[in-house]
Amino acid sequence: MTGKDVKKAAELLSKGKLVAIPTETVYGLAACIDNNEAILSIFHAKNRPAFDPLIVHIADLNWLDFLVSEIPEKAKRFMEVVWPGPVTLLFRKSDQVSDLVTSGNPTVAIRFPSHPMSLEMLRLLGKPVAAPSANPFGYVSPTEAAHVENQLGEKVSYILDGGPCRVGLESTIVSFVNEPVEVLRLGGMSLETLEKYLGEKPVLKISTHSNPQAPGQLDKHYATSASLILSDDIIEDFLENRQKLVGLISFQNGYPDLAFAHREVLSPDGNADEAASRLFAAMRRLDESGVEVILAERFPDEGLGRAINDRLHRASHRKP
Ligand code: TXA
Ligand code: MG
């Protein structure tokens, strides 16, 4: 069931149910941090492998004391600037955090989202929730309540509808576990902005392969059902695929001379933030349109364009 009842969402969570919650990045599938059975049901609902750890969502910096064993000074300054916002921080975990949440890792990923409905809900609940993106494992993340309803419907007790997600890409994951600071996933905060707030250049540790350090960074993530080609030459790739029904995701150019069966032009004005907020919904519409192949134009590698390219690159890995 979908609705805007924050109190109901908190009550269901406290009873051990799964609730989808809006954040500024993507919708999350939440369970109470202290309920192992509920945490396990997240993995079942998403068909997610147990080795892929969950992000813990907080609504109060004081909740960190319970979750984290130590916070470096540098991280304290950083979090005060970037939170609430589209950034997840990795710390050494405390003994209180269940191994189910962290998949046995000695670290815990924590995020303070900025969506007012979820913050209100978390404050009513009075404790953190663990929440991965609310999509079946391997598929595109949901950026609207209806996306969750369509794919996880009966597996979720309630979907808290906070409207379309403002940012539209998952959070940027930054690890303070080692020196220097590492970026494990590109996301809703651009590297440029991150660097400005951090005051130093983080090391990029973004893997395109299965990586035990960031197990979610697997191949075939964020994938559409139709096969997607990340293209450096849309015209050439269109001609190569013209026997098929071809769809387009592009930044500004709609390629009016090519007979695409479905077009998704993400930002005619050339604004990468706007493009990011529209990306996942566009990928879903392309799948629904029944195209066989999706040609995705490579974005300029700056700002959120970098994270968009990362998602398109992962989506372009073929399903087995
Ligand atoms: O924006 C977001 O981050 C969204 C919203 C709902 O908050 N959440 C999200 O969660 O994208 P998920 O589960 O789809 O991706 C989280 C990724 C995991 O796949 C994993 O790579 C990484 O975070 N992660 C979580 N805990 C970790 C840990 N202890 N060590 C390394 N990576 C971790
Ligand atoms: Mg996910």
PDB file of C-alpha atoms in Angstrom, residues 50-240:
ATOM      1  CA  ALA A  50      23.890 -11.843   1.820  1.00  0.00           C
ATOM      2  CA  PHE A  51      27.423 -10.604   1.102  1.00  0.00           C
ATOM      3  CA  ASP A  52      26.145  -7.195  -0.060  1.00  0.00           C
ATOM      4  CA  PRO A  53      25.947  -4.945   3.038  1.00  0.00           C
ATOM      5  CA  LEU A  54      23.208  -2.404   3.785  1.00  0.00           C
ATOM      6  CA  ILE A  55      23.396   1.329   4.463  1.00  0.00           C
ATOM      7  CA  VAL A  56      22.202   2.512   7.872  1.00  0.00           C
ATOM      8  CA  HIS A  57      20.022   5.651   7.784  1.00  0.00           C
ATOM      9  CA  ILE A  58      20.017   8.117  10.681  1.00  0.00           C
ATOM     10  CA  ALA A  59      18.164  11.330  11.525  1.00  0.00           C
ATOM     11  CA  ASP A  60      20.346  12.528  14.374  1.00  0.00           C
ATOM     12  CA  LEU A  61      24.143  12.766  14.678  1.00  0.00           C
ATOM     13  CA  ASN A  62      23.885  11.457  18.263  1.00  0.00           C
ATOM     14  CA  TRP A  63      22.767   8.106  16.884  1.00  0.00           C
ATOM     15  CA  LEU A  64      26.310   7.624  15.573  1.00  0.00           C
ATOM     16  CA  ASP A  65      27.600   6.830  19.072  1.00  0.00           C
ATOM     17  CA  PHE A  66      25.622   3.618  19.015  1.00  0.00           C
ATOM     18  CA  LEU A  67      26.726   2.604  15.504  1.00  0.00           C
ATOM     19  CA  VAL A  68      30.349   3.549  15.148  1.00  0.00           C
ATOM     20  CA  SER A  69      33.450   2.713  17.199  1.00  0.00           C
ATOM     21  CA  GLU A  70      35.476   5.781  16.198  1.00  0.00           C
ATOM     22  CA  ILE A  71      35.018   8.881  14.061  1.00  0.00           C
ATOM     23  CA  PRO A  72      38.135  10.622  12.738  1.00  0.00           C
ATOM     24  CA  GLU A  73      38.175  14.424  13.258  1.00  0.00           C
ATOM     25  CA  LYS A  74      38.281  14.936   9.518  1.00  0.00           C
ATOM     26  CA  ALA A  75      35.060  12.960   9.135  1.00  0.00           C
ATOM     27  CA  LYS A  76      33.335  14.990  11.854  1.00  0.00           C
ATOM     28  CA  ARG A  77      34.015  18.233  10.014  1.00  0.00           C
ATOM     29  CA  PHE A  78      32.962  16.691   6.702  1.00  0.00           C
ATOM     30  CA  MET A  79      29.678  15.233   7.916  1.00  0.00           C
ATOM     31  CA  GLU A  80      28.637  18.502   9.501  1.00  0.00           C
ATOM     32  CA  VAL A  81      28.832  20.118   6.075  1.00  0.00           C
ATOM     33  CA  VAL A  82      27.435  17.382   3.820  1.00  0.00           C
ATOM     34  CA  TRP A  83      24.697  15.915   6.033  1.00  0.00           C
ATOM     35  CA  PRO A  84      21.803  15.695   5.582  1.00  0.00           C
ATOM     36  CA  GLY A  85      22.621  14.932   1.955  1.00  0.00           C
ATOM     37  CA  PRO A  86      23.440  12.413  -0.772  1.00  0.00           C
ATOM     38  CA  VAL A  87      26.641  11.091   0.838  1.00  0.00           C
ATOM     39  CA  THR A  88      27.223   7.813   2.707  1.00  0.00           C
ATOM     40  CA  LEU A  89      30.199   7.556   5.062  1.00  0.00           C
ATOM     41  CA  LEU A  90      32.015   4.361   5.954  1.00  0.00           C
ATOM     42  CA  PHE A  91      33.376   3.879   9.484  1.00  0.00           C
ATOM     43  CA  ARG A  92      34.544   1.075  11.730  1.00  0.00           C
ATOM     44  CA  LYS A  93      31.407  -0.372  13.259  1.00  0.00           C
ATOM     45  CA  SER A  94      30.527  -0.766  16.926  1.00  0.00           C
ATOM     46  CA  ASP A  95      29.650  -4.150  18.429  1.00  0.00           C
ATOM     47  CA  GLN A  96      25.987  -3.111  18.522  1.00  0.00           C
ATOM     48  CA  VAL A  97      25.560  -3.282  14.758  1.00  0.00           C
ATOM     49  CA  SER A  98      24.460  -6.689  13.550  1.00  0.00           C
ATOM     50  CA  ASP A  99      26.712  -8.584  11.138  1.00  0.00           C
ATOM     51  CA  LEU A 100      23.621  -9.087   8.991  1.00  0.00           C
ATOM     52  CA  VAL A 101      23.588  -5.359   8.245  1.00  0.00           C
ATOM     53  CA  THR A 102      27.285  -5.167   7.384  1.00  0.00           C
ATOM     54  CA  SER A 103      27.551  -8.653   5.834  1.00  0.00           C
ATOM     55  CA  GLY A 104      30.221  -9.501   8.355  1.00  0.00           C
ATOM     56  CA  ASN A 105      32.384  -6.494   7.466  1.00  0.00           C
ATOM     57  CA  PRO A 106      34.115  -4.653  10.323  1.00  0.00           C
ATOM     58  CA  THR A 107      32.792  -1.410   8.806  1.00  0.00           C
ATOM     59  CA  VAL A 108      29.357   0.205   8.634  1.00  0.00           C
ATOM     60  CA  ALA A 109      27.991   2.545   5.946  1.00  0.00           C
ATOM     61  CA  ILE A 110      25.912   5.434   7.309  1.00  0.00           C
ATOM     62  CA  ARG A 111      23.775   8.042   5.660  1.00  0.00           C
ATOM     63  CA  PHE A 112      21.747  11.017   6.924  1.00  0.00           C
ATOM     64  CA  PRO A 113      19.165  11.576   4.166  1.00  0.00           C
ATOM     65  CA  SER A 114      17.554  14.966   3.666  1.00  0.00           C
ATOM     66  CA  HIS A 115      14.003  14.031   2.676  1.00  0.00           C
ATOM     67  CA  PRO A 116      11.739  15.698   5.274  1.00  0.00           C
ATOM     68  CA  MET A 117       9.177  12.856   5.376  1.00  0.00           C
ATOM     69  CA  SER A 118      11.785  10.212   6.104  1.00  0.00           C
ATOM     70  CA  LEU A 119      13.486  12.415   8.682  1.00  0.00           C
ATOM     71  CA  GLU A 120      10.162  12.928  10.435  1.00  0.00           C
ATOM     72  CA  MET A 121       9.477   9.203  10.263  1.00  0.00           C
ATOM     73  CA  LEU A 122      12.927   8.295  11.650  1.00  0.00           C
ATOM     74  CA  ARG A 123      12.531  10.744  14.535  1.00  0.00           C
ATOM     75  CA  LEU A 124       9.165   9.197  15.405  1.00  0.00           C
ATOM     76  CA  LEU A 125      10.723   5.746  15.250  1.00  0.00           C
ATOM     77  CA  GLY A 126      13.592   6.986  17.404  1.00  0.00           C
ATOM     78  CA  LYS A 127      16.267   4.743  15.910  1.00  0.00           C
ATOM     79  CA  PRO A 128      18.089   4.027  12.649  1.00  0.00           C
ATOM     80  CA  VAL A 129      16.882   1.827   9.821  1.00  0.00           C
ATOM     81  CA  ALA A 130      18.935  -0.287   7.447  1.00  0.00           C
ATOM     82  CA  ALA A 131      17.865   0.368   3.862  1.00  0.00           C
ATOM     83  CA  PRO A 132      19.218  -0.618   0.473  1.00  0.00           C
ATOM     84  CA  SER A 133      17.654   0.816  -2.655  1.00  0.00           C
ATOM     85  CA  ALA A 134      14.095  -0.543  -3.017  1.00  0.00           C
ATOM     86  CA  ASN A 135      14.554  -2.484  -6.260  1.00  0.00           C
ATOM     87  CA  PRO A 136      15.034  -6.171  -7.050  1.00  0.00           C
ATOM     88  CA  PHE A 137      18.768  -6.931  -6.909  1.00  0.00           C
ATOM     89  CA  GLY A 138      20.547  -5.860 -10.100  1.00  0.00           C
ATOM     90  CA  TYR A 139      17.751  -3.665 -11.496  1.00  0.00           C
ATOM     91  CA  VAL A 140      17.598   0.128 -11.719  1.00  0.00           C
ATOM     92  CA  SER A 141      16.908   1.936  -8.408  1.00  0.00           C
ATOM     93  CA  PRO A 142      13.429   3.430  -7.857  1.00  0.00           C
ATOM     94  CA  THR A 143      13.018   7.195  -7.959  1.00  0.00           C
ATOM     95  CA  GLU A 144       9.219   7.254  -7.540  1.00  0.00           C
ATOM     96  CA  ALA A 145       6.840   5.422  -5.197  1.00  0.00           C
ATOM     97  CA  ALA A 146       5.173   3.753  -8.200  1.00  0.00           C
ATOM     98  CA  HIS A 147       8.496   2.153  -9.196  1.00  0.00           C
ATOM     99  CA  VAL A 148       8.596   0.394  -5.826  1.00  0.00           C
ATOM    100  CA  GLU A 149       4.922  -0.577  -6.028  1.00  0.00           C
ATOM    101  CA  ASN A 150       5.409  -2.101  -9.487  1.00  0.00           C
ATOM    102  CA  GLN A 151       8.399  -4.236  -8.553  1.00  0.00           C
ATOM    103  CA  LEU A 152       8.161  -5.048  -4.852  1.00  0.00           C
ATOM    104  CA  GLY A 153       4.444  -4.341  -4.240  1.00  0.00           C
ATOM    105  CA  GLU A 154       3.258  -7.200  -2.040  1.00  0.00           C
ATOM    106  CA  LYS A 155       6.663  -7.703  -0.383  1.00  0.00           C
ATOM    107  CA  VAL A 156       6.514  -4.300   1.320  1.00  0.00           C
ATOM    108  CA  SER A 157       4.032  -3.475   4.093  1.00  0.00           C
ATOM    109  CA  TYR A 158       3.872   0.205   3.208  1.00  0.00           C
ATOM    110  CA  ILE A 159       5.371   2.617   0.689  1.00  0.00           C
ATOM    111  CA  LEU A 160       5.817   6.118   2.065  1.00  0.00           C
ATOM    112  CA  ASP A 161       5.228   8.359  -0.937  1.00  0.00           C
ATOM    113  CA  GLY A 162       7.504  11.402  -0.882  1.00  0.00           C
ATOM    114  CA  GLY A 163       7.196  12.211  -4.585  1.00  0.00           C
ATOM    115  CA  PRO A 164       9.959  11.901  -7.195  1.00  0.00           C
ATOM    116  CA  CYS A 165      13.508  11.852  -5.794  1.00  0.00           C
ATOM    117  CA  ARG A 166      15.260  15.185  -6.233  1.00  0.00           C
ATOM    118  CA  VAL A 167      18.767  13.868  -6.946  1.00  0.00           C
ATOM    119  CA  GLY A 168      17.871  10.574  -8.603  1.00  0.00           C
ATOM    120  CA  LEU A 169      21.239   8.792  -8.222  1.00  0.00           C
ATOM    121  CA  GLU A 170      22.316   6.755  -5.193  1.00  0.00           C
ATOM    122  CA  SER A 171      24.541   8.419  -2.616  1.00  0.00           C
ATOM    123  CA  THR A 172      28.279   8.869  -3.091  1.00  0.00           C
ATOM    124  CA  ILE A 173      30.061   6.455  -0.717  1.00  0.00           C
ATOM    125  CA  VAL A 174      33.120   7.839   1.078  1.00  0.00           C
ATOM    126  CA  SER A 175      35.295   5.723   3.365  1.00  0.00           C
ATOM    127  CA  PHE A 176      37.069   7.222   6.374  1.00  0.00           C
ATOM    128  CA  VAL A 177      38.344   3.815   7.472  1.00  0.00           C
ATOM    129  CA  ASN A 178      41.814   4.272   5.938  1.00  0.00           C
ATOM    130  CA  GLU A 179      44.050   7.210   5.117  1.00  0.00           C
ATOM    131  CA  PRO A 180      43.738   8.766   2.587  1.00  0.00           C
ATOM    132  CA  VAL A 181      39.966   9.057   2.299  1.00  0.00           C
ATOM    133  CA  GLU A 182      38.497   6.800  -0.391  1.00  0.00           C
ATOM    134  CA  VAL A 183      35.482   7.139  -2.677  1.00  0.00           C
ATOM    135  CA  LEU A 184      33.900   3.693  -3.114  1.00  0.00           C
ATOM    136  CA  ARG A 185      30.905   4.681  -5.247  1.00  0.00           C
ATOM    137  CA  LEU A 186      30.244   7.722  -7.421  1.00  0.00           C
ATOM    138  CA  GLY A 187      26.794   9.151  -6.740  1.00  0.00           C
ATOM    139  CA  GLY A 188      24.530  12.049  -5.922  1.00  0.00           C
ATOM    140  CA  MET A 189      27.307  14.353  -4.727  1.00  0.00           C
ATOM    141  CA  SER A 190      29.809  15.131  -7.482  1.00  0.00           C
ATOM    142  CA  LEU A 191      33.539  14.574  -6.935  1.00  0.00           C
ATOM    143  CA  GLU A 192      34.123  18.300  -7.404  1.00  0.00           C
ATOM    144  CA  THR A 193      31.718  19.196  -4.571  1.00  0.00           C
ATOM    145  CA  LEU A 194      33.032  16.413  -2.375  1.00  0.00           C
ATOM    146  CA  GLU A 195      36.621  17.545  -2.818  1.00  0.00           C
ATOM    147  CA  LYS A 196      35.687  21.110  -1.969  1.00  0.00           C
ATOM    148  CA  TYR A 197      34.080  20.067   1.341  1.00  0.00           C
ATOM    149  CA  LEU A 198      36.780  17.540   2.174  1.00  0.00           C
ATOM    150  CA  GLY A 199      39.613  19.949   1.472  1.00  0.00           C
ATOM    151  CA  GLU A 200      41.675  17.197  -0.136  1.00  0.00           C
ATOM    152  CA  LYS A 201      41.622  14.847  -3.093  1.00  0.00           C
ATOM    153  CA  PRO A 202      40.136  11.477  -2.162  1.00  0.00           C
ATOM    154  CA  VAL A 203      41.439   8.274  -3.742  1.00  0.00           C
ATOM    155  CA  LEU A 204      39.003   6.696  -6.203  1.00  0.00           C
ATOM    156  CA  LYS A 205      38.487   3.036  -5.358  1.00  0.00           C
ATOM    157  CA  ILE A 206      35.618   2.390  -7.699  1.00  0.00           C
ATOM    158  CA  SER A 207      35.670  -1.077  -9.110  1.00  0.00           C
ATOM    159  CA  THR A 208      33.843  -2.271 -12.175  1.00  0.00           C
ATOM    160  CA  HIS A 209      34.305  -5.847 -11.016  1.00  0.00           C
ATOM    161  CA  SER A 210      33.149  -7.844  -8.049  1.00  0.00           C
ATOM    162  CA  ASN A 211      34.962  -6.285  -5.151  1.00  0.00           C
ATOM    163  CA  PRO A 212      34.804  -7.519  -1.584  1.00  0.00           C
ATOM    164  CA  GLN A 213      35.548  -3.970  -0.357  1.00  0.00           C
ATOM    165  CA  ALA A 214      32.414  -2.603  -1.976  1.00  0.00           C
ATOM    166  CA  PRO A 215      30.383  -5.674  -2.756  1.00  0.00           C
ATOM    167  CA  GLY A 216      27.542  -3.696  -4.320  1.00  0.00           C
ATOM    168  CA  GLN A 217      29.845  -2.544  -7.070  1.00  0.00           C
ATOM    169  CA  LEU A 218      29.225  -5.650  -9.097  1.00  0.00           C
ATOM    170  CA  ASP A 219      28.943  -5.983 -12.833  1.00  0.00           C
ATOM    171  CA  LYS A 220      25.389  -5.981 -14.177  1.00  0.00           C
ATOM    172  CA  HIS A 221      24.110  -3.487 -11.661  1.00  0.00           C
ATOM    173  CA  TYR A 222      21.517  -0.853 -12.504  1.00  0.00           C
ATOM    174  CA  ALA A 223      20.584  -2.926 -15.551  1.00  0.00           C
ATOM    175  CA  THR A 224      17.553  -2.593 -17.784  1.00  0.00           C
ATOM    176  CA  SER A 225      15.945  -5.705 -19.283  1.00  0.00           C
ATOM    177  CA  ALA A 226      16.667  -4.515 -22.814  1.00  0.00           C
ATOM    178  CA  SER A 227      20.368  -4.642 -23.603  1.00  0.00           C
ATOM    179  CA  LEU A 228      21.999  -1.259 -23.262  1.00  0.00           C
ATOM    180  CA  ILE A 229      24.964   0.028 -25.251  1.00  0.00           C
ATOM    181  CA  LEU A 230      26.994   2.898 -23.829  1.00  0.00           C
ATOM    182  CA  SER A 231      27.816   4.609 -27.075  1.00  0.00           C
ATOM    183  CA  ASP A 232      30.549   6.962 -28.200  1.00  0.00           C
ATOM    184  CA  ASP A 233      28.984   7.229 -31.643  1.00  0.00           C
ATOM    185  CA  ILE A 234      25.178   7.151 -31.614  1.00  0.00           C
ATOM    186  CA  ILE A 235      24.847   7.373 -35.399  1.00  0.00           C
ATOM    187  CA  GLU A 236      27.183   4.477 -36.071  1.00  0.00           C
ATOM    188  CA  ASP A 237      25.621   2.297 -33.351  1.00  0.00           C
ATOM    189  CA  PHE A 238      22.122   3.117 -34.606  1.00  0.00           C
ATOM    190  CA  LEU A 239      23.037   2.015 -38.116  1.00  0.00           C
ATOM    191  CA  GLU A 240      24.525  -1.195 -36.778  1.00  0.00           C
TER     192      GLU A 240
END
